[in-house]
JSON list of C-alpha atoms and ligand atoms in Angstrom, two decimals:
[
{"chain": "A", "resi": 1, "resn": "UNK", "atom": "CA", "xyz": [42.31, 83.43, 11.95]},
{"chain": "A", "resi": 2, "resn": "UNK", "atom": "CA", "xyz": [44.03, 83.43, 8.73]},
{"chain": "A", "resi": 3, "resn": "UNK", "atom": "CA", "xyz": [45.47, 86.94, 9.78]},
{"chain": "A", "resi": 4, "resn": "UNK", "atom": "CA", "xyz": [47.11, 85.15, 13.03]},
{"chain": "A", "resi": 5, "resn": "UNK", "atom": "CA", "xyz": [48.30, 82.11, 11.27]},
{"chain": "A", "resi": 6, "resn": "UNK", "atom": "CA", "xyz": [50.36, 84.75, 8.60]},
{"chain": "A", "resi": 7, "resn": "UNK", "atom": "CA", "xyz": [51.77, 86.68, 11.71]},
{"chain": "A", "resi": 8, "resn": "UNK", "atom": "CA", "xyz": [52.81, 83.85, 13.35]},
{"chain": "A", "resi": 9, "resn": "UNK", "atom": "CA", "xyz": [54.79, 82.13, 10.23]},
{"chain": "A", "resi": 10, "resn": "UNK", "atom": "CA", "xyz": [56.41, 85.50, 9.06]},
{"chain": "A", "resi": 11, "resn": "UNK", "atom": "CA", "xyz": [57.36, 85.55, 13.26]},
{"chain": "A", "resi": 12, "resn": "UNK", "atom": "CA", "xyz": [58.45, 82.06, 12.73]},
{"chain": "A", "resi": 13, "resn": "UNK", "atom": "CA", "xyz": [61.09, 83.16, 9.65]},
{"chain": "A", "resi": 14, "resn": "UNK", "atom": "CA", "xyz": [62.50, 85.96, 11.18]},
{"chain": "A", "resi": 15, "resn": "UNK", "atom": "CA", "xyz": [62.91, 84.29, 14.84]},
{"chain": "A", "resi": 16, "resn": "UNK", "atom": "CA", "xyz": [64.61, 81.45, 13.21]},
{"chain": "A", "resi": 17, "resn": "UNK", "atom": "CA", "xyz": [68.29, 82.25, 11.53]},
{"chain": "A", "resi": 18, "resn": "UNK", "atom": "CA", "xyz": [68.92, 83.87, 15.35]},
{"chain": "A", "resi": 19, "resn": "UNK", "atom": "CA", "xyz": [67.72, 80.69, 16.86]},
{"chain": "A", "resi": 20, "resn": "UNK", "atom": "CA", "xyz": [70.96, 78.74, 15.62]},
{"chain": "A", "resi": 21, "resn": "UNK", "atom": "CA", "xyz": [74.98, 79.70, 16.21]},
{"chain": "A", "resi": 22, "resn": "UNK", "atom": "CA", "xyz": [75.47, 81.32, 12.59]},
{"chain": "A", "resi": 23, "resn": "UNK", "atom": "CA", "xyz": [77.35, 78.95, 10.21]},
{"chain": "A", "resi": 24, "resn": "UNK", "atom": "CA", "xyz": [80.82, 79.20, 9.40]},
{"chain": "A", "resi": 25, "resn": "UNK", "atom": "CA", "xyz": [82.10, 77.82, 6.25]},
{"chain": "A", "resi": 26, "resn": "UNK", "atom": "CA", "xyz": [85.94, 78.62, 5.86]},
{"chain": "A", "resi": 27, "resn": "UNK", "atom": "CA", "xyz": [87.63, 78.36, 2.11]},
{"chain": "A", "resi": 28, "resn": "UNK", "atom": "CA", "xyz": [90.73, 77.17, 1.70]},
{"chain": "A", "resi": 29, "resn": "UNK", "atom": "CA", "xyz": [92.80, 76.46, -1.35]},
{"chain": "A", "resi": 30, "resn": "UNK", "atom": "CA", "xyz": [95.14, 74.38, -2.26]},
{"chain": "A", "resi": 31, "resn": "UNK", "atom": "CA", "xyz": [96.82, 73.35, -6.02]},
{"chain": "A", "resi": 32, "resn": "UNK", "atom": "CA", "xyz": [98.29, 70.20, -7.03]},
{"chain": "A", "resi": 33, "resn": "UNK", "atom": "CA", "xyz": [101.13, 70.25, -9.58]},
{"chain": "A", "resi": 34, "resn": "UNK", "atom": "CA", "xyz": [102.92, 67.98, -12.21]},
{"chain": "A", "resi": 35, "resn": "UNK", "atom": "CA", "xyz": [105.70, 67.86, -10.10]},
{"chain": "A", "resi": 36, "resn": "UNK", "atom": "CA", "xyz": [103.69, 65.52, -7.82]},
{"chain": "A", "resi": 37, "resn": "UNK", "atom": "CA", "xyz": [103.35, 68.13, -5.07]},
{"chain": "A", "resi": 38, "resn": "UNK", "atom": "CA", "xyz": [100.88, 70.51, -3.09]},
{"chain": "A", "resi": 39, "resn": "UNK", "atom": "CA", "xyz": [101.26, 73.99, -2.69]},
{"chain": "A", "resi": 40, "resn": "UNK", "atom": "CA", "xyz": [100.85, 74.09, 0.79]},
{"chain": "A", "resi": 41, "resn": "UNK", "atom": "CA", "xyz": [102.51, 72.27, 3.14]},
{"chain": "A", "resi": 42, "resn": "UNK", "atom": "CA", "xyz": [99.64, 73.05, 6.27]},
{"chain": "A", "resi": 43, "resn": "UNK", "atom": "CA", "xyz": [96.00, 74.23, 6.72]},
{"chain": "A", "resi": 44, "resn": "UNK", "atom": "CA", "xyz": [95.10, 75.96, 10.28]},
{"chain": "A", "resi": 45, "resn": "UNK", "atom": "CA", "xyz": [91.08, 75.57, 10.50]},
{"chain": "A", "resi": 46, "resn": "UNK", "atom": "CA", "xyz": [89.69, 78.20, 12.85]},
{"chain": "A", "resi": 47, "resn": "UNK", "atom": "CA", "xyz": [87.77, 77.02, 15.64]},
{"chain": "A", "resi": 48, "resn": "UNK", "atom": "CA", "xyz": [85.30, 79.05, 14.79]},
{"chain": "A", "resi": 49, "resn": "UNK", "atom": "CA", "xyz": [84.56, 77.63, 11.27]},
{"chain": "A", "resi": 50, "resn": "UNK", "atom": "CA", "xyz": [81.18, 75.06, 11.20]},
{"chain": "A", "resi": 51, "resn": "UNK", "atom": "CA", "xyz": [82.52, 73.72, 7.61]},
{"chain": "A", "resi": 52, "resn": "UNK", "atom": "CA", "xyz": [85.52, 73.93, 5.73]},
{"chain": "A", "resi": 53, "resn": "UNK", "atom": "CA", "xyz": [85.34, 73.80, 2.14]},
{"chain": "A", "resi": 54, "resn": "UNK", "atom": "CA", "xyz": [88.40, 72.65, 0.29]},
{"chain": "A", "resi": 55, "resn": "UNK", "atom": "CA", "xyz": [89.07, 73.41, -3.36]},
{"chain": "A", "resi": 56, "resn": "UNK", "atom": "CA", "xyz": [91.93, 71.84, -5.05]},
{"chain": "A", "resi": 57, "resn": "UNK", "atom": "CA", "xyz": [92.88, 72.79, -8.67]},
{"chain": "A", "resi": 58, "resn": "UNK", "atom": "CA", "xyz": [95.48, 70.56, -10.45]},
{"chain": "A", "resi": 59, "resn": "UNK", "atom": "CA", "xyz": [97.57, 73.97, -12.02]},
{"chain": "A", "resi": 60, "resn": "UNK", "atom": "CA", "xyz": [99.59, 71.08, -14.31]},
{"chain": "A", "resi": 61, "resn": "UNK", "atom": "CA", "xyz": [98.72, 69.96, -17.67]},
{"chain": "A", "resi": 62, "resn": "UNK", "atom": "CA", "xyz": [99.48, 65.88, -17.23]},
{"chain": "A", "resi": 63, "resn": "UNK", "atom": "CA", "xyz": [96.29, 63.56, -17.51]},
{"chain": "A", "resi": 64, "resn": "UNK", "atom": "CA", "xyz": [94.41, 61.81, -14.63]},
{"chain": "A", "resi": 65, "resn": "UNK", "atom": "CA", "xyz": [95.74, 58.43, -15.20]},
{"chain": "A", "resi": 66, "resn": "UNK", "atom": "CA", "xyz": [99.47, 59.76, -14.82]},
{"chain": "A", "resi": 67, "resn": "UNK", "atom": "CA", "xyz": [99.37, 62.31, -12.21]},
{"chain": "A", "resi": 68, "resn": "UNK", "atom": "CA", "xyz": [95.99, 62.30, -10.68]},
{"chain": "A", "resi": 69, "resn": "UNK", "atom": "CA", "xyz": [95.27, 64.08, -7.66]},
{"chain": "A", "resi": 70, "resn": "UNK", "atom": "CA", "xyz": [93.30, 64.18, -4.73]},
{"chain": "A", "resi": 71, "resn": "UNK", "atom": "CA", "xyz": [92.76, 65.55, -1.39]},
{"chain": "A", "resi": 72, "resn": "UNK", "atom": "CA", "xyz": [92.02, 63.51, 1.39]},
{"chain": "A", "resi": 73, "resn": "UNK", "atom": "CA", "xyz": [91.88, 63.78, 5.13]},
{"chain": "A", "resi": 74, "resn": "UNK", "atom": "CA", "xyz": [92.35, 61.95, 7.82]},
{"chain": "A", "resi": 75, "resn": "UNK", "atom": "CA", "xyz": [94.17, 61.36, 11.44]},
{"chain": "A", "resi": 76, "resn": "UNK", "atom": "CA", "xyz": [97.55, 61.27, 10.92]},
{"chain": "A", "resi": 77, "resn": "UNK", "atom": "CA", "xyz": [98.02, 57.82, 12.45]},
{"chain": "A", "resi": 78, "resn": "UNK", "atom": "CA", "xyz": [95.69, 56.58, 9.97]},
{"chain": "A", "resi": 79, "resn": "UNK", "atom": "CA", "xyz": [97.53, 58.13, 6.88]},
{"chain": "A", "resi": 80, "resn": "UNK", "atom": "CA", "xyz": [99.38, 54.93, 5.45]},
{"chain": "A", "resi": 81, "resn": "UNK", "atom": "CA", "xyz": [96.58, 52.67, 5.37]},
{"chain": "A", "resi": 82, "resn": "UNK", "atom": "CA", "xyz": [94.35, 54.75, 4.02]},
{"chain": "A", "resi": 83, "resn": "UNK", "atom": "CA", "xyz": [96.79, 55.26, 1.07]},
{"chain": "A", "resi": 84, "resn": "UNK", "atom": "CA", "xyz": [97.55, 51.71, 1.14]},
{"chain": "A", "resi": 85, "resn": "UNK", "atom": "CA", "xyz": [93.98, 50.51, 0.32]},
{"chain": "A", "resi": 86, "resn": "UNK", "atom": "CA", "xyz": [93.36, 53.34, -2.09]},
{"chain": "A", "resi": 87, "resn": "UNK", "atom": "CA", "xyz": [95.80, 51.75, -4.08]},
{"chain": "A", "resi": 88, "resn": "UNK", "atom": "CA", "xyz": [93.34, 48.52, -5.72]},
{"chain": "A", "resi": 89, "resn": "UNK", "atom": "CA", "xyz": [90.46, 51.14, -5.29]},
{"chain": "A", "resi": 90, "resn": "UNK", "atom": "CA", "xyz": [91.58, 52.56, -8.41]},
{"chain": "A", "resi": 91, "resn": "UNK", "atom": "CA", "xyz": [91.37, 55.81, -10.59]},
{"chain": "A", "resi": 92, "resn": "UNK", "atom": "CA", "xyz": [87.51, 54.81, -10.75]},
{"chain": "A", "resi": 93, "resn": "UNK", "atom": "CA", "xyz": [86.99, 55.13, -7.41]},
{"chain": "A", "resi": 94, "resn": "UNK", "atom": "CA", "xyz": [89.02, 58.30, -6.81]},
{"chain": "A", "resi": 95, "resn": "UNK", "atom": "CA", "xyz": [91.68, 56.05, -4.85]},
{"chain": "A", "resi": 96, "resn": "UNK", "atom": "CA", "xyz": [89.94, 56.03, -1.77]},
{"chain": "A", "resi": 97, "resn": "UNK", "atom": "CA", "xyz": [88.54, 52.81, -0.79]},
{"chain": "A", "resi": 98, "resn": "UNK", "atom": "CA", "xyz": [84.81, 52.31, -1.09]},
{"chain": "A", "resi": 99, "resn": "UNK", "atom": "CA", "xyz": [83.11, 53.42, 2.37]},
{"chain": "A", "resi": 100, "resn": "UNK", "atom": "CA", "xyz": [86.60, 53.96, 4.40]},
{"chain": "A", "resi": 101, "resn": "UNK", "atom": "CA", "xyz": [85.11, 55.13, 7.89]},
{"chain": "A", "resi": 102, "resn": "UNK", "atom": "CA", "xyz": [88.91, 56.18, 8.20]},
{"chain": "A", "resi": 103, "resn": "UNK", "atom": "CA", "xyz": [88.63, 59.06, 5.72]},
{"chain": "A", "resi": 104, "resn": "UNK", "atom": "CA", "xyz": [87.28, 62.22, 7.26]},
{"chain": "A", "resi": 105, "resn": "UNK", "atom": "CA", "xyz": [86.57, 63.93, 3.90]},
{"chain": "A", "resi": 106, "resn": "UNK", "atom": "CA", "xyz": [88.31, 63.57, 0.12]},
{"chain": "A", "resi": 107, "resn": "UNK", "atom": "CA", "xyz": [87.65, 65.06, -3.21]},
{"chain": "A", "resi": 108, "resn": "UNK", "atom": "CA", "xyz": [87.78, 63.06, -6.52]},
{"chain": "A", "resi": 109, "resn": "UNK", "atom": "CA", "xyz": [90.77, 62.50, -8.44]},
{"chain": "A", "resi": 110, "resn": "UNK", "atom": "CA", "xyz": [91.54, 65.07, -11.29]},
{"chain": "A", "resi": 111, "resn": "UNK", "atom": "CA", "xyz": [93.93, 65.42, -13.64]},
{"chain": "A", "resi": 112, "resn": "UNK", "atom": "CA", "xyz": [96.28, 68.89, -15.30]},
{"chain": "A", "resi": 113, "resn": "UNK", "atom": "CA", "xyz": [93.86, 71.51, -16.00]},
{"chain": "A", "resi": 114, "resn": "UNK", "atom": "CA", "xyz": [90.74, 70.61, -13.43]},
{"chain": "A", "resi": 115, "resn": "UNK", "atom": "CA", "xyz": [89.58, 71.74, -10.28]},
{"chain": "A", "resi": 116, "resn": "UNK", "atom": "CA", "xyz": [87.09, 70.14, -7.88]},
{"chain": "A", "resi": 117, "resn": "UNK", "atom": "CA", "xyz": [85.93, 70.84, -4.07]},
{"chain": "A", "resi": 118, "resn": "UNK", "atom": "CA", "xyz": [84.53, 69.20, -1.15]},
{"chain": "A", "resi": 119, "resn": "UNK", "atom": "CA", "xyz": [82.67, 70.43, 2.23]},
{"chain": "A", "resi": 120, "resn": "UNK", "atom": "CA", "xyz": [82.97, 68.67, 5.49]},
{"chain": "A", "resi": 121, "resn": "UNK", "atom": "CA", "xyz": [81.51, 70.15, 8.97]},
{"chain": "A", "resi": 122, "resn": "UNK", "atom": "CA", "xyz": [84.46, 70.60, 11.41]},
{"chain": "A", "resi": 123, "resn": "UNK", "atom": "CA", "xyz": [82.12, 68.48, 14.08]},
{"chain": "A", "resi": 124, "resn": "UNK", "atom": "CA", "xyz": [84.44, 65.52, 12.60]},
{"chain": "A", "resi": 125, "resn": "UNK", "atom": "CA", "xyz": [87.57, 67.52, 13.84]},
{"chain": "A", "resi": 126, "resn": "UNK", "atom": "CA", "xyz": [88.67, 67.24, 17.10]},
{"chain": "A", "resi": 127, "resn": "UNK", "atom": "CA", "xyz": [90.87, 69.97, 18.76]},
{"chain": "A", "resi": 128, "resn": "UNK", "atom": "CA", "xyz": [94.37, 68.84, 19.43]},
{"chain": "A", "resi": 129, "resn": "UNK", "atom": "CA", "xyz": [94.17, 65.97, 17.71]},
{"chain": "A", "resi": 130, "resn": "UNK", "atom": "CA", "xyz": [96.72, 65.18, 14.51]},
{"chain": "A", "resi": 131, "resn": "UNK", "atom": "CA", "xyz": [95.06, 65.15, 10.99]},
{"chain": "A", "resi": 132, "resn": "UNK", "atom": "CA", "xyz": [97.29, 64.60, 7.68]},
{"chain": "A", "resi": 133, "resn": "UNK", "atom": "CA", "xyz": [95.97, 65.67, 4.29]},
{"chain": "A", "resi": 134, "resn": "UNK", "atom": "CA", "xyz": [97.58, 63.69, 1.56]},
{"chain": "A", "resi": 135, "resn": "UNK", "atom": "CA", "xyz": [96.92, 62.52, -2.15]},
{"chain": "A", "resi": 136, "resn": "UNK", "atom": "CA", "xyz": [96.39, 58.52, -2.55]},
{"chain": "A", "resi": 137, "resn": "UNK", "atom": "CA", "xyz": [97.05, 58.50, -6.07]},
{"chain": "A", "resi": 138, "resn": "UNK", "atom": "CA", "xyz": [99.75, 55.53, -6.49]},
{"chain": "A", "resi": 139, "resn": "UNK", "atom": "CA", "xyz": [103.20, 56.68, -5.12]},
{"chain": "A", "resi": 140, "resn": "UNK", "atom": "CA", "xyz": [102.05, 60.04, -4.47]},
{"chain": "A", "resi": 141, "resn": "UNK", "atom": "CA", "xyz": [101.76, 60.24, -0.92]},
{"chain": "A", "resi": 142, "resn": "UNK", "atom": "CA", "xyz": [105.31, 60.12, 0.08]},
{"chain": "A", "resi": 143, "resn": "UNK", "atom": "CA", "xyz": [105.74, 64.06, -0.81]},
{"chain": "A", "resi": 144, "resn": "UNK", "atom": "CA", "xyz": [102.15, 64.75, -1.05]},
{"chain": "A", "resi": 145, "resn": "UNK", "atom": "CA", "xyz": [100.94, 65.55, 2.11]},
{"chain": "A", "resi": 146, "resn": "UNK", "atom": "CA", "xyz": [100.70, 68.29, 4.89]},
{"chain": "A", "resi": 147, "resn": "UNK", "atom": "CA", "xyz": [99.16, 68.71, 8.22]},
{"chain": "A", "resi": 148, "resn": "UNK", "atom": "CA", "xyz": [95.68, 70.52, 9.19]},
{"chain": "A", "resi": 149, "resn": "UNK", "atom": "CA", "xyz": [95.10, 71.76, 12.65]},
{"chain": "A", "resi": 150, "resn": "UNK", "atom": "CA", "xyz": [91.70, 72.50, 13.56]},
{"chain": "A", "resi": 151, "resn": "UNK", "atom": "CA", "xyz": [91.28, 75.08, 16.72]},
{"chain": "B", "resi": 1, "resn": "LIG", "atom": "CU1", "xyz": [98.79, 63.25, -6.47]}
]
């Protein structure tokens, strides 16, 4: 019995990783500079890809409080108001408002010198529609900011 019980798990772990569409999880990078800009200007996500998994790296040397950065997503109609309420969230809170349903992923803030990621799954994307990646730190989101196209 104990035999058939062994068979059946070790069946169990190698039926299982075909069982599921294999995950995806697509890199991209992107750098934030003293010069209160990103070095890219758009990010195509491949529909394909199950996650994507943003790192940002702040290549400058200037200190959180006076060029933070971030990296936040959402539709592009939602954009302004997003930035808008990060505003009073403050540096403590990364900019982004506590629980804002509007923001489809973001990293924290970081200053010259840092880097930092996040991971989102791509079923939050939808195909065709218009998303807008953009940095909420105070008066930063006029030239920071760049499309991403999923699909
Ligand atoms: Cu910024």
């Amino acid at each position: 019995m104990k035999f058939i019980r062994t068979i059946a798990c070790l069946s169990l772990v190698l039926v299982a990783p075909g069982a599921f569409a294999a995950d995806k999880v697509c890199k991209v990078d992107i750098a934030g500079t003293d010069q209160m800009s990103f070095d890219k200007k758009e990010i195509a996500v491949a529909a394909d890809c199950t996650e994507v998994e943003v790192t940002l790296k702040h290549t400058g040397k200037l200190a959180v409080q006076q060029m933070g950065h971030n990296w936040v997503l959402a539709k592009t109609s939602d954009m302004q108001s997003v930035a808008n309420d990060g505003l009073s969230a403050g540096v403590a809170n990364d900019h982004v408002k506590k629980g804002d349903t509007r923001v489809i992923a973001h990293t924290k803030l970081i200053g010259g010198g840092q880097t930092t990621s996040v991971k989102f799954a791509t079923s939050a994307l939808k195909k065709g529609e218009a998303y807008t990646f953009f940095c909420t730190f105070p008066g930063h989101v006029a030239l920071m900011k760049g499309t991403l196209k999923f699909g």
